[in-house]
């Protein structure tokens, strides 16, 4: 994962992250990995609630902005608040992408794509790994 000069509200050593996260979570959240498509816990979830960072618990997305993109990962058209995520230019794999990270702890969440033609208010697709989030269902 690209290092930034930014300091985060939640900052832990590599050893602390490894102790708190299982190997698959660590690989995605702390090493900018990607889970396989169509296997994630939240890919097709319709449950109302808030999606929080699995590493630090910061609230990131709501079910209100989740949509069916059929890409194999949960998709959202906007974050919960503009400052809940941060963006890092990602030129790996021979393409230009925008990496999305948790603004509270710097964990990798997924990527942001624009201009794909989805019928959403923003024409943006936050393609987020299920394993990087925890769904907090709406009380009801």
PDB file of N, CA and C in Angstrom, residues 48-109:
ATOM      1  N   UNK A  48     -30.933  -2.461   5.235  1.00  0.00           N
ATOM      2  CA  UNK A  48     -30.746  -1.035   5.479  1.00  0.00           C
ATOM      3  C   UNK A  48     -29.792  -0.846   6.648  1.00  0.00           C
ATOM      4  N   UNK A  49     -28.889   0.104   6.511  1.00  0.00           N
ATOM      5  CA  UNK A  49     -27.967   0.391   7.592  1.00  0.00           C
ATOM      6  C   UNK A  49     -26.770   1.191   7.133  1.00  0.00           C
ATOM      7  N   UNK A  50     -25.755   1.169   7.972  1.00  0.00           N
ATOM      8  CA  UNK A  50     -24.524   1.910   7.717  1.00  0.00           C
ATOM      9  C   UNK A  50     -23.372   0.918   7.591  1.00  0.00           C
ATOM     10  N   UNK A  51     -22.537   1.143   6.596  1.00  0.00           N
ATOM     11  CA  UNK A  51     -21.345   0.328   6.395  1.00  0.00           C
ATOM     12  C   UNK A  51     -20.159   1.059   7.025  1.00  0.00           C
ATOM     13  N   UNK A  52     -19.485   0.368   7.933  1.00  0.00           N
ATOM     14  CA  UNK A  52     -18.359   0.958   8.656  1.00  0.00           C
ATOM     15  C   UNK A  52     -17.070   0.236   8.301  1.00  0.00           C
ATOM     16  N   UNK A  53     -15.957   0.915   8.474  1.00  0.00           N
ATOM     17  CA  UNK A  53     -14.644   0.332   8.229  1.00  0.00           C
ATOM     18  C   UNK A  53     -14.432  -0.842   9.184  1.00  0.00           C
ATOM     19  N   UNK A  54     -14.072  -1.991   8.641  1.00  0.00           N
ATOM     20  CA  UNK A  54     -13.864  -3.175   9.478  1.00  0.00           C
ATOM     21  C   UNK A  54     -12.622  -3.026  10.356  1.00  0.00           C
ATOM     22  N   UNK A  55     -11.694  -2.178   9.957  1.00  0.00           N
ATOM     23  CA  UNK A  55     -10.468  -2.007  10.739  1.00  0.00           C
ATOM     24  C   UNK A  55     -10.667  -1.082  11.931  1.00  0.00           C
ATOM     25  N   UNK A  56     -11.382   0.038  11.738  1.00  0.00           N
ATOM     26  CA  UNK A  56     -11.466   1.036  12.822  1.00  0.00           C
ATOM     27  C   UNK A  56     -12.877   1.395  13.253  1.00  0.00           C
ATOM     28  N   UNK A  57     -13.890   0.980  12.496  1.00  0.00           N
ATOM     29  CA  UNK A  57     -15.270   1.260  12.871  1.00  0.00           C
ATOM     30  C   UNK A  57     -15.837   2.577  12.366  1.00  0.00           C
ATOM     31  N   UNK A  58     -15.058   3.360  11.642  1.00  0.00           N
ATOM     32  CA  UNK A  58     -15.553   4.638  11.119  1.00  0.00           C
ATOM     33  C   UNK A  58     -16.668   4.381  10.098  1.00  0.00           C
ATOM     34  N   UNK A  59     -17.725   5.200  10.173  1.00  0.00           N
ATOM     35  CA  UNK A  59     -18.844   5.056   9.251  1.00  0.00           C
ATOM     36  C   UNK A  59     -18.458   5.593   7.870  1.00  0.00           C
ATOM     37  N   UNK A  60     -18.725   4.802   6.825  1.00  0.00           N
ATOM     38  CA  UNK A  60     -18.253   5.120   5.478  1.00  0.00           C
ATOM     39  C   UNK A  60     -19.364   5.338   4.453  1.00  0.00           C
ATOM     40  N   UNK A  61     -20.314   4.406   4.386  1.00  0.00           N
ATOM     41  CA  UNK A  61     -21.367   4.433   3.372  1.00  0.00           C
ATOM     42  C   UNK A  61     -22.696   4.051   4.023  1.00  0.00           C
ATOM     43  N   UNK A  62     -23.802   4.436   3.379  1.00  0.00           N
ATOM     44  CA  UNK A  62     -25.112   3.989   3.846  1.00  0.00           C
ATOM     45  C   UNK A  62     -25.759   3.126   2.770  1.00  0.00           C
ATOM     46  N   UNK A  63     -26.709   2.314   3.219  1.00  0.00           N
ATOM     47  CA  UNK A  63     -27.432   1.461   2.276  1.00  0.00           C
ATOM     48  C   UNK A  63     -28.226   2.305   1.281  1.00  0.00           C
ATOM     49  N   UNK A  64     -28.538   3.549   1.631  1.00  0.00           N
ATOM     50  CA  UNK A  64     -29.283   4.437   0.734  1.00  0.00           C
ATOM     51  C   UNK A  64     -28.527   4.741  -0.560  1.00  0.00           C
ATOM     52  N   UNK A  65     -27.202   4.657  -0.523  1.00  0.00           N
ATOM     53  CA  UNK A  65     -26.395   4.963  -1.712  1.00  0.00           C
ATOM     54  C   UNK A  65     -25.849   3.701  -2.374  1.00  0.00           C
ATOM     55  N   UNK A  66     -26.243   2.532  -1.897  1.00  0.00           N
ATOM     56  CA  UNK A  66     -25.789   1.259  -2.477  1.00  0.00           C
ATOM     57  C   UNK A  66     -26.663   0.949  -3.687  1.00  0.00           C
ATOM     58  N   UNK A  67     -26.054   0.435  -4.743  1.00  0.00           N
ATOM     59  CA  UNK A  67     -26.835   0.084  -5.929  1.00  0.00           C
ATOM     60  C   UNK A  67     -26.277  -1.172  -6.578  1.00  0.00           C
ATOM     61  N   UNK A  68     -27.099  -1.808  -7.400  1.00  0.00           N
ATOM     62  CA  UNK A  68     -26.704  -3.030  -8.096  1.00  0.00           C
ATOM     63  C   UNK A  68     -25.923  -2.674  -9.349  1.00  0.00           C
ATOM     64  N   UNK A  69     -24.615  -2.878  -9.299  1.00  0.00           N
ATOM     65  CA  UNK A  69     -23.787  -2.600 -10.470  1.00  0.00           C
ATOM     66  C   UNK A  69     -23.461  -3.885 -11.224  1.00  0.00           C
ATOM     67  N   UNK A  70     -23.703  -5.032 -10.596  1.00  0.00           N
ATOM     68  CA  UNK A  70     -23.430  -6.340 -11.187  1.00  0.00           C
ATOM     69  C   UNK A  70     -21.949  -6.516 -11.534  1.00  0.00           C
ATOM     70  N   UNK A  71     -21.083  -5.845 -10.769  1.00  0.00           N
ATOM     71  CA  UNK A  71     -19.639  -5.928 -11.032  1.00  0.00           C
ATOM     72  C   UNK A  71     -18.957  -6.969 -10.145  1.00  0.00           C
ATOM     73  N   UNK A  72     -19.669  -7.483  -9.143  1.00  0.00           N
ATOM     74  CA  UNK A  72     -19.078  -8.499  -8.279  1.00  0.00           C
ATOM     75  C   UNK A  72     -18.668  -8.013  -6.907  1.00  0.00           C
ATOM     76  N   UNK A  73     -18.773  -6.711  -6.680  1.00  0.00           N
ATOM     77  CA  UNK A  73     -18.449  -6.119  -5.389  1.00  0.00           C
ATOM     78  C   UNK A  73     -19.565  -5.148  -5.005  1.00  0.00           C
ATOM     79  N   UNK A  74     -19.722  -4.855  -3.718  1.00  0.00           N
ATOM     80  CA  UNK A  74     -20.691  -3.836  -3.332  1.00  0.00           C
ATOM     81  C   UNK A  74     -20.346  -2.503  -3.996  1.00  0.00           C
ATOM     82  N   UNK A  75     -21.364  -1.809  -4.467  1.00  0.00           N
ATOM     83  CA  UNK A  75     -21.168  -0.523  -5.137  1.00  0.00           C
ATOM     84  C   UNK A  75     -22.029   0.539  -4.487  1.00  0.00           C
ATOM     85  N   UNK A  76     -21.447   1.714  -4.346  1.00  0.00           N
ATOM     86  CA  UNK A  76     -22.125   2.865  -3.764  1.00  0.00           C
ATOM     87  C   UNK A  76     -21.892   4.048  -4.688  1.00  0.00           C
ATOM     88  N   UNK A  77     -22.826   5.005  -4.721  1.00  0.00           N
ATOM     89  CA  UNK A  77     -22.608   6.180  -5.575  1.00  0.00           C
ATOM     90  C   UNK A  77     -22.069   7.380  -4.815  1.00  0.00           C
ATOM     91  N   UNK A  78     -21.959   7.289  -3.483  1.00  0.00           N
ATOM     92  CA  UNK A  78     -21.392   8.385  -2.700  1.00  0.00           C
ATOM     93  C   UNK A  78     -21.034   7.878  -1.306  1.00  0.00           C
ATOM     94  N   UNK A  79     -19.995   8.452  -0.707  1.00  0.00           N
ATOM     95  CA  UNK A  79     -19.678   8.098   0.681  1.00  0.00           C
ATOM     96  C   UNK A  79     -20.661   8.771   1.638  1.00  0.00           C
ATOM     97  N   UNK A  80     -20.644   8.334   2.884  1.00  0.00           N
ATOM     98  CA  UNK A  80     -21.527   8.894   3.907  1.00  0.00           C
ATOM     99  C   UNK A  80     -21.310  10.393   4.065  1.00  0.00           C
ATOM    100  N   UNK A  81     -20.058  10.786   4.146  1.00  0.00           N
ATOM    101  CA  UNK A  81     -19.680  12.206   4.217  1.00  0.00           C
ATOM    102  C   UNK A  81     -18.422  12.367   3.380  1.00  0.00           C
ATOM    103  N   UNK A  82     -18.251  13.532   2.812  1.00  0.00           N
ATOM    104  CA  UNK A  82     -17.114  13.761   1.926  1.00  0.00           C
ATOM    105  C   UNK A  82     -15.760  13.496   2.539  1.00  0.00           C
ATOM    106  N   UNK A  83     -15.683  13.646   3.863  1.00  0.00           N
ATOM    107  CA  UNK A  83     -14.392  13.454   4.508  1.00  0.00           C
ATOM    108  C   UNK A  83     -14.246  12.077   5.153  1.00  0.00           C
ATOM    109  N   UNK A  84     -15.192  11.158   4.912  1.00  0.00           N
ATOM    110  CA  UNK A  84     -15.095   9.819   5.500  1.00  0.00           C
ATOM    111  C   UNK A  84     -14.121   8.925   4.742  1.00  0.00           C
ATOM    112  N   UNK A  85     -13.848   9.286   3.496  1.00  0.00           N
ATOM    113  CA  UNK A  85     -12.886   8.524   2.694  1.00  0.00           C
ATOM    114  C   UNK A  85     -11.849   9.473   2.104  1.00  0.00           C
ATOM    115  N   UNK A  86     -10.727   8.895   1.716  1.00  0.00           N
ATOM    116  CA  UNK A  86      -9.709   9.673   1.020  1.00  0.00           C
ATOM    117  C   UNK A  86      -9.380   8.972  -0.287  1.00  0.00           C
ATOM    118  N   UNK A  87      -8.779   9.718  -1.193  1.00  0.00           N
ATOM    119  CA  UNK A  87      -8.520   9.233  -2.542  1.00  0.00           C
ATOM    120  C   UNK A  87      -7.029   9.285  -2.836  1.00  0.00           C
ATOM    121  N   UNK A  88      -6.520   8.193  -3.404  1.00  0.00           N
ATOM    122  CA  UNK A  88      -5.114   8.087  -3.761  1.00  0.00           C
ATOM    123  C   UNK A  88      -5.040   7.653  -5.223  1.00  0.00           C
ATOM    124  N   UNK A  89      -4.268   8.359  -6.030  1.00  0.00           N
ATOM    125  CA  UNK A  89      -4.096   7.944  -7.420  1.00  0.00           C
ATOM    126  C   UNK A  89      -3.382   6.603  -7.450  1.00  0.00           C
ATOM    127  N   UNK A  90      -3.930   5.658  -8.204  1.00  0.00           N
ATOM    128  CA  UNK A  90      -3.394   4.296  -8.288  1.00  0.00           C
ATOM    129  C   UNK A  90      -3.082   3.994  -9.746  1.00  0.00           C
ATOM    130  N   UNK A  91      -1.807   3.893 -10.058  1.00  0.00           N
ATOM    131  CA  UNK A  91      -1.393   3.604 -11.431  1.00  0.00           C
ATOM    132  C   UNK A  91      -0.892   2.173 -11.593  1.00  0.00           C
ATOM    133  N   UNK A  92      -1.274   1.291 -10.664  1.00  0.00           N
ATOM    134  CA  UNK A  92      -0.855  -0.103 -10.759  1.00  0.00           C
ATOM    135  C   UNK A  92      -1.655  -0.814 -11.844  1.00  0.00           C
ATOM    136  N   UNK A  93      -1.228  -1.987 -12.204  1.00  0.00           N
ATOM    137  CA  UNK A  93      -1.898  -2.821 -13.207  1.00  0.00           C
ATOM    138  C   UNK A  93      -2.017  -2.144 -14.565  1.00  0.00           C
ATOM    139  N   UNK A  94      -1.158  -1.161 -14.850  1.00  0.00           N
ATOM    140  CA  UNK A  94      -1.127  -0.515 -16.149  1.00  0.00           C
ATOM    141  C   UNK A  94      -2.329   0.357 -16.466  1.00  0.00           C
ATOM    142  N   UNK A  95      -3.043   0.803 -15.442  1.00  0.00           N
ATOM    143  CA  UNK A  95      -4.196   1.669 -15.675  1.00  0.00           C
ATOM    144  C   UNK A  95      -4.254   2.740 -14.590  1.00  0.00           C
ATOM    145  N   UNK A  96      -4.982   3.805 -14.890  1.00  0.00           N
ATOM    146  CA  UNK A  96      -5.165   4.864 -13.895  1.00  0.00           C
ATOM    147  C   UNK A  96      -6.478   4.610 -13.177  1.00  0.00           C
ATOM    148  N   UNK A  97      -6.367   4.440 -11.872  1.00  0.00           N
ATOM    149  CA  UNK A  97      -7.554   4.258 -11.041  1.00  0.00           C
ATOM    150  C   UNK A  97      -7.420   5.172  -9.830  1.00  0.00           C
ATOM    151  N   UNK A  98      -8.517   5.308  -9.098  1.00  0.00           N
ATOM    152  CA  UNK A  98      -8.505   6.093  -7.876  1.00  0.00           C
ATOM    153  C   UNK A  98      -8.806   5.132  -6.724  1.00  0.00           C
ATOM    154  N   UNK A  99      -7.807   4.956  -5.869  1.00  0.00           N
ATOM    155  CA  UNK A  99      -7.984   4.105  -4.695  1.00  0.00           C
ATOM    156  C   UNK A  99      -8.796   4.859  -3.651  1.00  0.00           C
ATOM    157  N   UNK A 100      -9.688   4.144  -2.963  1.00  0.00           N
ATOM    158  CA  UNK A 100     -10.493   4.713  -1.885  1.00  0.00           C
ATOM    159  C   UNK A 100     -10.012   4.099  -0.578  1.00  0.00           C
ATOM    160  N   UNK A 101      -9.677   4.975   0.370  1.00  0.00           N
ATOM    161  CA  UNK A 101      -9.227   4.528   1.689  1.00  0.00           C
ATOM    162  C   UNK A 101     -10.086   5.150   2.775  1.00  0.00           C
ATOM    163  N   UNK A 102     -10.116   4.495   3.922  1.00  0.00           N
ATOM    164  CA  UNK A 102     -10.774   5.055   5.101  1.00  0.00           C
ATOM    165  C   UNK A 102      -9.971   6.263   5.552  1.00  0.00           C
ATOM    166  N   UNK A 103     -10.632   7.396   5.727  1.00  0.00           N
ATOM    167  CA  UNK A 103      -9.936   8.618   6.133  1.00  0.00           C
ATOM    168  C   UNK A 103      -9.557   8.593   7.609  1.00  0.00           C
ATOM    169  N   UNK A 104     -10.121   7.658   8.380  1.00  0.00           N
ATOM    170  CA  UNK A 104      -9.821   7.585   9.810  1.00  0.00           C
ATOM    171  C   UNK A 104      -8.586   6.751  10.106  1.00  0.00           C
ATOM    172  N   UNK A 105      -8.392   5.657   9.350  1.00  0.00           N
ATOM    173  CA  UNK A 105      -7.252   4.775   9.641  1.00  0.00           C
ATOM    174  C   UNK A 105      -6.357   4.490   8.441  1.00  0.00           C
ATOM    175  N   UNK A 106      -6.752   4.936   7.251  1.00  0.00           N
ATOM    176  CA  UNK A 106      -5.929   4.732   6.065  1.00  0.00           C
ATOM    177  C   UNK A 106      -6.044   3.363   5.436  1.00  0.00           C
ATOM    178  N   UNK A 107      -7.009   2.576   5.863  1.00  0.00           N
ATOM    179  CA  UNK A 107      -7.175   1.234   5.297  1.00  0.00           C
ATOM    180  C   UNK A 107      -7.757   1.282   3.887  1.00  0.00           C
ATOM    181  N   UNK A 108      -7.290   0.375   3.044  1.00  0.00           N
ATOM    182  CA  UNK A 108      -7.778   0.250   1.672  1.00  0.00           C
ATOM    183  C   UNK A 108      -9.203  -0.291   1.677  1.00  0.00           C
ATOM    184  N   UNK A 109     -10.068   0.354   0.911  1.00  0.00           N
ATOM    185  CA  UNK A 109     -11.462  -0.071   0.803  1.00  0.00           C
ATOM    186  C   UNK A 109     -11.786  -0.623  -0.579  1.00  0.00           C
TER     187      UNK A 109
END
